[in-house]
PDB file of N, CA and C in Angstrom:
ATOM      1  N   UNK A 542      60.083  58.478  -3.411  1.00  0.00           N
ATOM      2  CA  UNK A 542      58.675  58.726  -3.661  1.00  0.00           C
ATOM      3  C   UNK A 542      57.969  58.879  -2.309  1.00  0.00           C
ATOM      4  N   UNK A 543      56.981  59.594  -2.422  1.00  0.00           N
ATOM      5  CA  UNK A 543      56.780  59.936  -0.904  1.00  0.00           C
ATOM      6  C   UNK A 543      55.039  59.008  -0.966  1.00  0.00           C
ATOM      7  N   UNK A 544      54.753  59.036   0.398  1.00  0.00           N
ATOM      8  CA  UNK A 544      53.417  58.042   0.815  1.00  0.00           C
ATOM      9  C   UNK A 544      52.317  58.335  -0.355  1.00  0.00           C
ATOM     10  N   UNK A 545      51.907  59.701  -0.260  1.00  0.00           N
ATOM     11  CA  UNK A 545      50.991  60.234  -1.088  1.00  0.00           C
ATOM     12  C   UNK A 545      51.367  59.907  -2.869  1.00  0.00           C
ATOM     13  N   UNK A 546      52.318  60.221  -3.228  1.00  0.00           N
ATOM     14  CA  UNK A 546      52.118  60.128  -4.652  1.00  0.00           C
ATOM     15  C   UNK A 546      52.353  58.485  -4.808  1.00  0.00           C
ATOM     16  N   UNK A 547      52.818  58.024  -4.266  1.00  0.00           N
ATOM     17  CA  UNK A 547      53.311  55.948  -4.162  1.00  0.00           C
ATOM     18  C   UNK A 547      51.142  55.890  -4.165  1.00  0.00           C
ATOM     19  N   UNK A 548      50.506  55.980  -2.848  1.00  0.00           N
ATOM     20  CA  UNK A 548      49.383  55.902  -3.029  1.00  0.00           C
ATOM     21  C   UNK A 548      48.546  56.052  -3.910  1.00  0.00           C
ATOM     22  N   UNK A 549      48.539  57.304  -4.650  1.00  0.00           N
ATOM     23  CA  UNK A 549      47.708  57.710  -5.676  1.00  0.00           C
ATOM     24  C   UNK A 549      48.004  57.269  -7.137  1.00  0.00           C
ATOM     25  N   UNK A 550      49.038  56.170  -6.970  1.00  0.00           N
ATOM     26  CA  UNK A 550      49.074  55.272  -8.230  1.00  0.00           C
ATOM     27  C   UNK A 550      48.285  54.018  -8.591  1.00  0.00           C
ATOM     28  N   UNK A 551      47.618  53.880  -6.513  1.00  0.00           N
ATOM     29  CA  UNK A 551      46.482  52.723  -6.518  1.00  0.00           C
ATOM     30  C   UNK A 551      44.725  53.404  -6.765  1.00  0.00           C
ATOM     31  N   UNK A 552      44.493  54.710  -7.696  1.00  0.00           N
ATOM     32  CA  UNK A 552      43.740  55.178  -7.684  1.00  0.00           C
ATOM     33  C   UNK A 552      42.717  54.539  -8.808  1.00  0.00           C
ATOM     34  N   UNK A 553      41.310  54.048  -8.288  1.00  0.00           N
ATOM     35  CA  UNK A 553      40.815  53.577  -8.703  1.00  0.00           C
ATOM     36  C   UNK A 553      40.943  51.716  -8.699  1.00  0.00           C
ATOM     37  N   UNK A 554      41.608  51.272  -7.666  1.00  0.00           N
ATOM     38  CA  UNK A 554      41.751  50.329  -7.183  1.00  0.00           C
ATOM     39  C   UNK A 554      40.386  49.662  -6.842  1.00  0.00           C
ATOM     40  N   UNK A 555      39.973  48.594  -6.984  1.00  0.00           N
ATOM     41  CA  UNK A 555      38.805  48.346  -6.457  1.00  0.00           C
ATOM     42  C   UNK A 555      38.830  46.901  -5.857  1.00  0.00           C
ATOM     43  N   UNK A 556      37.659  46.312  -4.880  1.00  0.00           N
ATOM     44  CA  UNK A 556      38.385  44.893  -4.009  1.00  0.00           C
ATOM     45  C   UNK A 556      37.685  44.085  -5.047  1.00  0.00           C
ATOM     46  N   UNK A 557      38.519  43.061  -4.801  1.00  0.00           N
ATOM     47  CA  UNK A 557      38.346  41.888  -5.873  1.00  0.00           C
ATOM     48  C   UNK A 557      39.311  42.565  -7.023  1.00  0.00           C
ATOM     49  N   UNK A 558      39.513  43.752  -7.626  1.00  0.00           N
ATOM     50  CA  UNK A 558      40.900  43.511  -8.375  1.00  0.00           C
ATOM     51  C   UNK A 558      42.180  42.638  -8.776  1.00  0.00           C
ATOM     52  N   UNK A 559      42.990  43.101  -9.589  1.00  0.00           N
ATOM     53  CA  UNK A 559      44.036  41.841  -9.473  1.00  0.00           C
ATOM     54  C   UNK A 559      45.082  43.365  -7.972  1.00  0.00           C
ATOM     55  N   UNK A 560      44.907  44.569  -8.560  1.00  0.00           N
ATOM     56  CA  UNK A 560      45.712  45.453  -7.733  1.00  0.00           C
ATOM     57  C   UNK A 560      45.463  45.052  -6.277  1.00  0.00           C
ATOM     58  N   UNK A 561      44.147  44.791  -5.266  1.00  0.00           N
ATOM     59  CA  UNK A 561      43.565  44.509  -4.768  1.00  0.00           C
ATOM     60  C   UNK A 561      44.255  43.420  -4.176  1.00  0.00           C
ATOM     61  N   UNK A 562      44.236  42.774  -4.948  1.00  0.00           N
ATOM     62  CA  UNK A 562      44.834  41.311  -4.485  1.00  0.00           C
ATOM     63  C   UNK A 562      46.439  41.437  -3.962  1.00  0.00           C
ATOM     64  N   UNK A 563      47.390  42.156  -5.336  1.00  0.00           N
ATOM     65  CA  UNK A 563      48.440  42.993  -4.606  1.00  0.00           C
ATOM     66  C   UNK A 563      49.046  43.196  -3.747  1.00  0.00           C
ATOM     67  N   UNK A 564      48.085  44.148  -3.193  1.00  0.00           N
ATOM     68  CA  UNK A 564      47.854  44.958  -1.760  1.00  0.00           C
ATOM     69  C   UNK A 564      48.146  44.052  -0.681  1.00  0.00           C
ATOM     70  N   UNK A 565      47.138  43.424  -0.589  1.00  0.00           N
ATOM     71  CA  UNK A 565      46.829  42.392   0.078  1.00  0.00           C
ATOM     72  C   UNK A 565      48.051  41.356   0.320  1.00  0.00           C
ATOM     73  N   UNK A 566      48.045  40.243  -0.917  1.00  0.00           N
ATOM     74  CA  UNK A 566      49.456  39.757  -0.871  1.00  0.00           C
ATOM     75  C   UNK A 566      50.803  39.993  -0.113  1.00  0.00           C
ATOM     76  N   UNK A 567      51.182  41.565  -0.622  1.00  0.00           N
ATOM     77  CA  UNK A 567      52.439  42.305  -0.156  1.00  0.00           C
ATOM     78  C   UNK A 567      52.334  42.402   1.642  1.00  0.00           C
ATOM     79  N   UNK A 568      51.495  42.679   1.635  1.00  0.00           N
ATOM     80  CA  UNK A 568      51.370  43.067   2.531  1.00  0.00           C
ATOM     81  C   UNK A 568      51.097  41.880   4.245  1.00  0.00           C
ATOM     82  N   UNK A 569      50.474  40.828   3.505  1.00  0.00           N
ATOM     83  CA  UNK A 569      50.847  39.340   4.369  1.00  0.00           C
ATOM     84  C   UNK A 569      52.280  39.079   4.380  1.00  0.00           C
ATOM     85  N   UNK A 570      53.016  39.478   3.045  1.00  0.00           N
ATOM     86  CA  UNK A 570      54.355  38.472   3.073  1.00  0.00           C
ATOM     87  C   UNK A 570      55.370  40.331   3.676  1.00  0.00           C
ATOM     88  N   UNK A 571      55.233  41.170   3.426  1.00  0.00           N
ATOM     89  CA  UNK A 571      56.199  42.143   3.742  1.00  0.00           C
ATOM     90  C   UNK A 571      55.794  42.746   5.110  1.00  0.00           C
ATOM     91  N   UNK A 572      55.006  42.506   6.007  1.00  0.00           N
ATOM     92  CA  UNK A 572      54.928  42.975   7.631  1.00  0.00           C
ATOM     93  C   UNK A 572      55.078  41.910   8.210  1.00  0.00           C
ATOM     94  N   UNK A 573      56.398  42.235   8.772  1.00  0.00           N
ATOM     95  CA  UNK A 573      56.115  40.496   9.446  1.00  0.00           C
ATOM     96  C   UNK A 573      57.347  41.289  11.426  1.00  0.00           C
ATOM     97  N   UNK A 574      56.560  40.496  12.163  1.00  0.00           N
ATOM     98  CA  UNK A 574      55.672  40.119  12.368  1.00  0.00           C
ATOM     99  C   UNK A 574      53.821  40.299  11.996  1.00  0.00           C
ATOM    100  N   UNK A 575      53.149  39.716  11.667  1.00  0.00           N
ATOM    101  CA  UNK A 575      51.826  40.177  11.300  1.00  0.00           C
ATOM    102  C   UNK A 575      51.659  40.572  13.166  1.00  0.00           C
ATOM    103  N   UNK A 576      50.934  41.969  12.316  1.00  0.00           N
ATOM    104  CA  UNK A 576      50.288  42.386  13.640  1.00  0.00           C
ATOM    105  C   UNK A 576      49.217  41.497  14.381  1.00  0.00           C
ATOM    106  N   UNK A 577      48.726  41.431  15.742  1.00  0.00           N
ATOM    107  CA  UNK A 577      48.284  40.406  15.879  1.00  0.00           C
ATOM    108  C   UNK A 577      48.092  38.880  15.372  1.00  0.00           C
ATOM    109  N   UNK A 578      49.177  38.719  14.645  1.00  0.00           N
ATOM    110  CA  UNK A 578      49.098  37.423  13.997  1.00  0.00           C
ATOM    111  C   UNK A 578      48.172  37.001  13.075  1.00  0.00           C
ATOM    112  N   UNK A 579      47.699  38.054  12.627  1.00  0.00           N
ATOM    113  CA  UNK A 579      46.400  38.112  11.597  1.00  0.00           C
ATOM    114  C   UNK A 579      46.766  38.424  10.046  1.00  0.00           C
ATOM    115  N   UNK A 580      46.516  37.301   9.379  1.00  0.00           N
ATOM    116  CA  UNK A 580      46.526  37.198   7.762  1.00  0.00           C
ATOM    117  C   UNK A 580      45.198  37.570   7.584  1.00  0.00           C
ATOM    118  N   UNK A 581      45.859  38.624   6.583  1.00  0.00           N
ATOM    119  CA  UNK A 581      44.599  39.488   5.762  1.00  0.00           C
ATOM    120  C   UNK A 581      43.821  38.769   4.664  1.00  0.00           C
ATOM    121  N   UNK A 582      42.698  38.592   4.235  1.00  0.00           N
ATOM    122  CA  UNK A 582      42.193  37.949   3.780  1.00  0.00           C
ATOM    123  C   UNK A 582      41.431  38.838   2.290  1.00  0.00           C
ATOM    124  N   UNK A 583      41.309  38.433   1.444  1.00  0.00           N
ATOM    125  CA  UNK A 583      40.521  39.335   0.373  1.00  0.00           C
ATOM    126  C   UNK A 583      39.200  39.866   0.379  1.00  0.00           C
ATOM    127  N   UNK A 584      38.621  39.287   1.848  1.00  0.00           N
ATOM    128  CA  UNK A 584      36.959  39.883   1.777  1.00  0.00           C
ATOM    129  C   UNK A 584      37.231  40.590   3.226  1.00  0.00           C
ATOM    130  N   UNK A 585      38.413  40.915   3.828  1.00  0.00           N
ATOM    131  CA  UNK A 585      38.534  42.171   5.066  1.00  0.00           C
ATOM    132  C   UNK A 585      38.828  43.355   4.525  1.00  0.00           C
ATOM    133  N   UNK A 586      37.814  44.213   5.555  1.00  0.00           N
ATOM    134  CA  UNK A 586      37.858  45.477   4.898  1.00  0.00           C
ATOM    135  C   UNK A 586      39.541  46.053   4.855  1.00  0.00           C
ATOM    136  N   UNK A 587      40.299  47.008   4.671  1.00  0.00           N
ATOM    137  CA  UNK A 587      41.225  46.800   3.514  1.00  0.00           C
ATOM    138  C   UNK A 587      41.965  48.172   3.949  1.00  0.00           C
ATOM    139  N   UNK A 588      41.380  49.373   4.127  1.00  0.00           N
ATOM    140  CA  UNK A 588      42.085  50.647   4.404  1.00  0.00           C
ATOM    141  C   UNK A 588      43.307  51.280   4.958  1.00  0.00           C
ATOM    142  N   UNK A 589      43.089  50.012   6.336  1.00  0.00           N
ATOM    143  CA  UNK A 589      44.392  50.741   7.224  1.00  0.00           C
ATOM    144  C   UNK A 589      45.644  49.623   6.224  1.00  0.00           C
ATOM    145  N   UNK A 590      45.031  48.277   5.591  1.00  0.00           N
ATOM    146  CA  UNK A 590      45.999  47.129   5.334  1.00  0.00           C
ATOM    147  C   UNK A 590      46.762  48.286   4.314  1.00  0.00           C
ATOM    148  N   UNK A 591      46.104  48.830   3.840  1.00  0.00           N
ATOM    149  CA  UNK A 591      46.366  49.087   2.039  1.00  0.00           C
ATOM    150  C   UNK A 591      47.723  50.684   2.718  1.00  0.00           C
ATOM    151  N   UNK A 592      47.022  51.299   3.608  1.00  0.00           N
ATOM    152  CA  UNK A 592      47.879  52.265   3.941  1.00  0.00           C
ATOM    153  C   UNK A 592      49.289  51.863   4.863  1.00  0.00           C
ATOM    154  N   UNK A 593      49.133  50.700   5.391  1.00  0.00           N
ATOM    155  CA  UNK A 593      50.665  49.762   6.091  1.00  0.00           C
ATOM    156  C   UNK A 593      51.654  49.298   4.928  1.00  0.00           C
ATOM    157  N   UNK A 594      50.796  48.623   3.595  1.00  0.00           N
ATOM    158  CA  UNK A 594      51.355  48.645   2.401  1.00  0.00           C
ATOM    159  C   UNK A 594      52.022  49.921   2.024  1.00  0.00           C
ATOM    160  N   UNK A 595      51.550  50.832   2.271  1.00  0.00           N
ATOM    161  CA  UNK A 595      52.403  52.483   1.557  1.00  0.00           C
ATOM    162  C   UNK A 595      53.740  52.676   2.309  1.00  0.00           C
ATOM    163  N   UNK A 596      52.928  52.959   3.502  1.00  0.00           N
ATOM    164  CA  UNK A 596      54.334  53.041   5.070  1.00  0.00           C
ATOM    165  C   UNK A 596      55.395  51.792   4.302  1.00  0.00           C
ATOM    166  N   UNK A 597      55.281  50.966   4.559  1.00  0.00           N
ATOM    167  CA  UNK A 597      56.366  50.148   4.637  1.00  0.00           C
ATOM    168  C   UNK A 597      56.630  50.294   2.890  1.00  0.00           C
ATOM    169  N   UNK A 598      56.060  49.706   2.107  1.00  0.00           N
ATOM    170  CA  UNK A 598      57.213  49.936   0.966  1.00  0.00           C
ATOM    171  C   UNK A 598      57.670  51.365   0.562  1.00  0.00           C
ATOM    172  N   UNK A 599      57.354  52.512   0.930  1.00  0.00           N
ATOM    173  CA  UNK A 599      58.122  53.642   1.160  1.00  0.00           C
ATOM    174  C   UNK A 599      59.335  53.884   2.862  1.00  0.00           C
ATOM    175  N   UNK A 600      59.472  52.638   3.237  1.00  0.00           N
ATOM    176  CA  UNK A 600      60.378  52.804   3.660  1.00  0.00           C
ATOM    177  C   UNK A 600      60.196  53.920   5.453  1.00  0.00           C
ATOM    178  N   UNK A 601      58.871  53.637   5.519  1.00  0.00           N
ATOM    179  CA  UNK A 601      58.527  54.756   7.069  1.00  0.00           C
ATOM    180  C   UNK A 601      59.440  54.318   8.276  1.00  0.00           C
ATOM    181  N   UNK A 602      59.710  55.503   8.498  1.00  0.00           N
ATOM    182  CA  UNK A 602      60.240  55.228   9.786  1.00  0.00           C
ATOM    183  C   UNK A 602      59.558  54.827  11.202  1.00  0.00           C
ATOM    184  N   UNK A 603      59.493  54.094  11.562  1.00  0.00           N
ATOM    185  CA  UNK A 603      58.272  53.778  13.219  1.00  0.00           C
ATOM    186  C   UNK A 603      57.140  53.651  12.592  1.00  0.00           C
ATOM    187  N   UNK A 604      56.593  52.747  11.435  1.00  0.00           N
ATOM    188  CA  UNK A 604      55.174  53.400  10.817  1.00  0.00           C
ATOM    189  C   UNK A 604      54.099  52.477  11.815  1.00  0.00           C
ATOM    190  N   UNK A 605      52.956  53.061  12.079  1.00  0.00           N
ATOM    191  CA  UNK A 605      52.071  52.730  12.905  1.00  0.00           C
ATOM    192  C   UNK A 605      51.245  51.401  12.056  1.00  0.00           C
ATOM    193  N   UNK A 606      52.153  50.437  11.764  1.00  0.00           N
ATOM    194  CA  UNK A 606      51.525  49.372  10.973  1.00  0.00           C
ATOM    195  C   UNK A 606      50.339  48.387  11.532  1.00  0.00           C
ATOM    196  N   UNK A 607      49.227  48.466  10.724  1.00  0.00           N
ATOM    197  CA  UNK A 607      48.375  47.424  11.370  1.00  0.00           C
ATOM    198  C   UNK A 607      47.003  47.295  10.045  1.00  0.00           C
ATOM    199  N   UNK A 608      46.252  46.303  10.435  1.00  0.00           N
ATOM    200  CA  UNK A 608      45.140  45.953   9.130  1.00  0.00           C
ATOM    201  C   UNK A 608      44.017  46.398   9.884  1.00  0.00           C
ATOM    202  N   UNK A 609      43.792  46.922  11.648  1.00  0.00           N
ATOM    203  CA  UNK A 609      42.834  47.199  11.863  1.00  0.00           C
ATOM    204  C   UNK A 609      43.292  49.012  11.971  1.00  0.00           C
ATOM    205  N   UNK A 610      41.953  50.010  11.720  1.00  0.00           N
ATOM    206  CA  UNK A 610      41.791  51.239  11.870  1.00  0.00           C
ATOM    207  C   UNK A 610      42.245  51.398  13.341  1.00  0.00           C
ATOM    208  N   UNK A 611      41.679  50.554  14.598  1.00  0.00           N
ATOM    209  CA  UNK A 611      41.596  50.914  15.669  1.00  0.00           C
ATOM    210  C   UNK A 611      42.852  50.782  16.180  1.00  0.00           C
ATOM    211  N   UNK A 612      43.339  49.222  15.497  1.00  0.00           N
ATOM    212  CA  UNK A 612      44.473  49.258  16.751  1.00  0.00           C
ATOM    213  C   UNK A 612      45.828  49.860  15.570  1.00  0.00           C
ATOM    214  N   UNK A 613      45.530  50.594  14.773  1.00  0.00           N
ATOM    215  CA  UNK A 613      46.435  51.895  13.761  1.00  0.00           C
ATOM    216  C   UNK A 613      46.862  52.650  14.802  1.00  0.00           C
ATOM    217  N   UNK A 614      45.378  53.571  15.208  1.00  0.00           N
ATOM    218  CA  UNK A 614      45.160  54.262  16.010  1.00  0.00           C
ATOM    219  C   UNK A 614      46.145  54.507  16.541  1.00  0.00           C
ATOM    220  N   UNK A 615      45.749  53.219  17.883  1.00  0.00           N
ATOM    221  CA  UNK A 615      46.523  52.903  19.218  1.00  0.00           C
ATOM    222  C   UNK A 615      47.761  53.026  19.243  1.00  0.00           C
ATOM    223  N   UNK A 616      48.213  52.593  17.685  1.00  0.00           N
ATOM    224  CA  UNK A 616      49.996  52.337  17.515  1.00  0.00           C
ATOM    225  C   UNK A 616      50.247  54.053  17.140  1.00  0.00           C
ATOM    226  N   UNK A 617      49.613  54.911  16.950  1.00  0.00           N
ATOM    227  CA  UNK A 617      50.227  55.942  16.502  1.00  0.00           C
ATOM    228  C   UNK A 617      49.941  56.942  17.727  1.00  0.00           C
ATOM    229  N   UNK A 618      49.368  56.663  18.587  1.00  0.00           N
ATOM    230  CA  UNK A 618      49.047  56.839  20.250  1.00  0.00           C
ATOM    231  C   UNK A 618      50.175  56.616  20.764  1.00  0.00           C
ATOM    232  N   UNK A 619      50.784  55.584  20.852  1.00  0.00           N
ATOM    233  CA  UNK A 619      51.773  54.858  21.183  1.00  0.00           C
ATOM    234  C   UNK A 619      53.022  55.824  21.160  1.00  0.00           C
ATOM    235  N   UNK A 620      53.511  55.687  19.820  1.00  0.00           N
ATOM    236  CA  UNK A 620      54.363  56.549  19.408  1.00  0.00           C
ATOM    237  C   UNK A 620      54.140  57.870  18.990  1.00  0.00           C
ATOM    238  N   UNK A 621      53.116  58.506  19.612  1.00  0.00           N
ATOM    239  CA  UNK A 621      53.783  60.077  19.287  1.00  0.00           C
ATOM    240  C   UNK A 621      53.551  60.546  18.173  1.00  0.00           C
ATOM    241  N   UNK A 622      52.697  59.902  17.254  1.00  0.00           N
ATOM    242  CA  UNK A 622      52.236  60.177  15.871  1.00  0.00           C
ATOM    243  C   UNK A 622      51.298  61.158  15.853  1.00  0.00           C
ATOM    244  N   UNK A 623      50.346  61.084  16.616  1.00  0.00           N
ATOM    245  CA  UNK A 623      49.126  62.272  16.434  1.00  0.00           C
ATOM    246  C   UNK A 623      49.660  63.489  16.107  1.00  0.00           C
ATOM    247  N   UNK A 624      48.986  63.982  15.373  1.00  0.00           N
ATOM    248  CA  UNK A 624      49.110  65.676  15.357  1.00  0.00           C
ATOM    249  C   UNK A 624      47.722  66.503  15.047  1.00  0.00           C
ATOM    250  N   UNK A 625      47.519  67.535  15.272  1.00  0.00           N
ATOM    251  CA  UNK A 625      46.551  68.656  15.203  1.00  0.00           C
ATOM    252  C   UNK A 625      46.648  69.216  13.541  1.00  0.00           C
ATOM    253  N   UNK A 626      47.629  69.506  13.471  1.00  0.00           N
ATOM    254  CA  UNK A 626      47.363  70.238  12.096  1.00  0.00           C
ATOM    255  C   UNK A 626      48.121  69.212  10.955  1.00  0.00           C
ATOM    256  N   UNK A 627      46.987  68.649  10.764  1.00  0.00           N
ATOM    257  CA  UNK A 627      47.659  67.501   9.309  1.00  0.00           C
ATOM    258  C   UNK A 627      48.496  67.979   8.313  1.00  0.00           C
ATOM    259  N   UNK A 628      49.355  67.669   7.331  1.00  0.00           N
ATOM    260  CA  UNK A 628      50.204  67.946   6.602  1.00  0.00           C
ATOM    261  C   UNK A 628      50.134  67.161   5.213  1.00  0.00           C
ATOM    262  N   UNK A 629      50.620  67.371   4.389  1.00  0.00           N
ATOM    263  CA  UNK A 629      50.578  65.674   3.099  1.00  0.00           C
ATOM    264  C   UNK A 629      50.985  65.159   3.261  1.00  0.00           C
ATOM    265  N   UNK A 630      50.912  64.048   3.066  1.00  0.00           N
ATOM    266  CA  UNK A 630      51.451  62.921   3.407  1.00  0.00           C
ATOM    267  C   UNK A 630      51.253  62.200   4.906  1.00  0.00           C
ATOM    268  N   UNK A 631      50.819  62.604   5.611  1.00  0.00           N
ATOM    269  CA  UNK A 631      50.210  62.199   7.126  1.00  0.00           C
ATOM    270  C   UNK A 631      48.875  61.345   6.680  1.00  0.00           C
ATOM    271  N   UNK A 632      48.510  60.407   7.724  1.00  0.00           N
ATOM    272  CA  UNK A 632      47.507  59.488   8.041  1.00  0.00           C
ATOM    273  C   UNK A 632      46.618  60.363   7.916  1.00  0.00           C
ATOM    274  N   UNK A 633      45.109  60.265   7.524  1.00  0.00           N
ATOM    275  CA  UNK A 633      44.257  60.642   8.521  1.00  0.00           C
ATOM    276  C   UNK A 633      43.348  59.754   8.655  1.00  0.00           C
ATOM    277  N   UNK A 634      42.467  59.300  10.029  1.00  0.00           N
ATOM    278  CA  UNK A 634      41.504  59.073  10.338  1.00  0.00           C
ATOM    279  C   UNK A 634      39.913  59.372   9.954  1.00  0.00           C
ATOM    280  N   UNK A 635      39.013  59.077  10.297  1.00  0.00           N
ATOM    281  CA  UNK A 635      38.115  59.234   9.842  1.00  0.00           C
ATOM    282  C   UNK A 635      36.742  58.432  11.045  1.00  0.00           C
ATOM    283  N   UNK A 636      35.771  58.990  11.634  1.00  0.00           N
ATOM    284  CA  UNK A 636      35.621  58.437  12.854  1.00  0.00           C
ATOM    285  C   UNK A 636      33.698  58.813  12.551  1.00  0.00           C
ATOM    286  N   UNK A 637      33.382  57.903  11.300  1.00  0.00           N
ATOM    287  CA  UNK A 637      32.043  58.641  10.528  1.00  0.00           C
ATOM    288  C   UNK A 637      30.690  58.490  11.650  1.00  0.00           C
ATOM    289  N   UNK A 638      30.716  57.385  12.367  1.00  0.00           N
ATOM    290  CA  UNK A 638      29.619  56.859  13.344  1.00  0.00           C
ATOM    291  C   UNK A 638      29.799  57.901  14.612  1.00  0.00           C
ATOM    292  N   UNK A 639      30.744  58.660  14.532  1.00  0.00           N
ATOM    293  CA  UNK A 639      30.820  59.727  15.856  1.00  0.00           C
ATOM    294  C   UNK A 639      31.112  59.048  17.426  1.00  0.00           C
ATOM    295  N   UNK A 640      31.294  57.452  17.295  1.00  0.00           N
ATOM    296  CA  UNK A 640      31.492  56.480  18.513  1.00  0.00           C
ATOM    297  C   UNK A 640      33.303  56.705  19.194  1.00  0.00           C
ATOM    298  N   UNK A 641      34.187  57.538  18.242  1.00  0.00           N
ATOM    299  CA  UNK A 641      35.431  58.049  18.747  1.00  0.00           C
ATOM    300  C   UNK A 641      36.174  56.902  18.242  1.00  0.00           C
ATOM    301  N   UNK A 642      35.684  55.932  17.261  1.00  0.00           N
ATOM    302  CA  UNK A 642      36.406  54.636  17.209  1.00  0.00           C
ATOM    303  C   UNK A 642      36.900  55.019  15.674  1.00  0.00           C
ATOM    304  N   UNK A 643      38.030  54.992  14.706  1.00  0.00           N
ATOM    305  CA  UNK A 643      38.070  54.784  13.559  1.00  0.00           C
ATOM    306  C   UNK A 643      37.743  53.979  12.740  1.00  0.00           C
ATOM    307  N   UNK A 644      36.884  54.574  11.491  1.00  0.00           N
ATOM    308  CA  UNK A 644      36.109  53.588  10.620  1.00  0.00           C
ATOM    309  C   UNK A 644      36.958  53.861   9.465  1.00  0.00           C
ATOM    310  N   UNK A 645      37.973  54.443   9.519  1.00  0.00           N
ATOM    311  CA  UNK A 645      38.407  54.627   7.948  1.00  0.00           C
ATOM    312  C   UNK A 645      39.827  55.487   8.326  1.00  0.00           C
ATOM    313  N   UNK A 646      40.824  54.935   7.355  1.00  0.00           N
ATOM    314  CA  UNK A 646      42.115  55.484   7.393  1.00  0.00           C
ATOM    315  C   UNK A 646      42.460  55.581   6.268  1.00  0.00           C
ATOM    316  N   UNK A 647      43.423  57.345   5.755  1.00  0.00           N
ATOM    317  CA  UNK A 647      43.952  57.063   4.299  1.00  0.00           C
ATOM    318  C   UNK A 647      45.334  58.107   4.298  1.00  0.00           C
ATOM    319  N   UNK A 648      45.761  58.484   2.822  1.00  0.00           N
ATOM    320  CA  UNK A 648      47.094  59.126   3.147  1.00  0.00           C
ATOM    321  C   UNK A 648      46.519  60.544   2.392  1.00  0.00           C
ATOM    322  N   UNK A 649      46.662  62.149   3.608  1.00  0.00           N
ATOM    323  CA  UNK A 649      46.211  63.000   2.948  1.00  0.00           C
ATOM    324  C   UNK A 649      47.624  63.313   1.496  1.00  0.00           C
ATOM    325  N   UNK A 650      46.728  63.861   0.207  1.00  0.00           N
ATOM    326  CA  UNK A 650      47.588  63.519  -0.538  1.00  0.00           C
ATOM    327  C   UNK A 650      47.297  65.436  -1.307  1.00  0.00           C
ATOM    328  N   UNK A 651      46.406  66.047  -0.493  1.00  0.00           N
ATOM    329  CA  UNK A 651      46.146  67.339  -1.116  1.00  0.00           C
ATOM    330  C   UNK A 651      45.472  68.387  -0.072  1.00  0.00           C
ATOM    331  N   UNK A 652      45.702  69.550   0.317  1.00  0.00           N
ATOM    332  CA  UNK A 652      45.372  70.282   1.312  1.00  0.00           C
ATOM    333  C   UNK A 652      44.885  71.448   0.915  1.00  0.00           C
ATOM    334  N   UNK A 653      43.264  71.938   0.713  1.00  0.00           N
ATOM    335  CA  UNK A 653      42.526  73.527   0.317  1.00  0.00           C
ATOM    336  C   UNK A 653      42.737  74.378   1.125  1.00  0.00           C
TER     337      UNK A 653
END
């Protein structure tokens, strides 16, 4: 199953859910080391956590795992992840305040 269609089975997910909770859960006990040593909590915002959840239980290779947008980023900086022309199934960013910092990460799952 690939990132995108695994993802779009959490559609309509909402926080405070039991799916929500899930997410969350899996994702304390299946990244380990925790990135920065940081347990995710049910009232942190949730995006990049929920998309480290996809990477890893689909099995990514090098996946740029982390619960923050920024230091996602950094890890996909790191390794060579960026690209110019997105594809399905690729990350994308989202940088809405125009400050160059990421406020939002998800898995493109459809391309017009």
């Amino acid at each position: 199953m690939t990132y995108s269609e695994y993802g779009l089975k959490f559609v309509g997910c909402r926080e405070g859910d039991s799916r929500h909770h899930f997410i969350i859960d899996c994702y304390n006990k299946m990244v380990t080391p925790l990135p920065r040593n940081y347990k995710v909590t049910y009232r942190d915002s949730w995006c990049a956590t929920f998309v480290s959840y996809i990477l890893v239980s689909c099995n990514a290779v090098n996946p740029p795992v982390e619960c923050s947008c920024y230091y996602m980023r950094d890890k996909a900086r790191k390794n060579n992840q960026i690209v110019t022309s997105p594809r399905i199934n690729d990350i994308v960013m989202y940088d809405w305040d125009g400050n160059t910092s990421p406020d939002h990460v998800g898995i493109i799952t459809n391309i017009r």
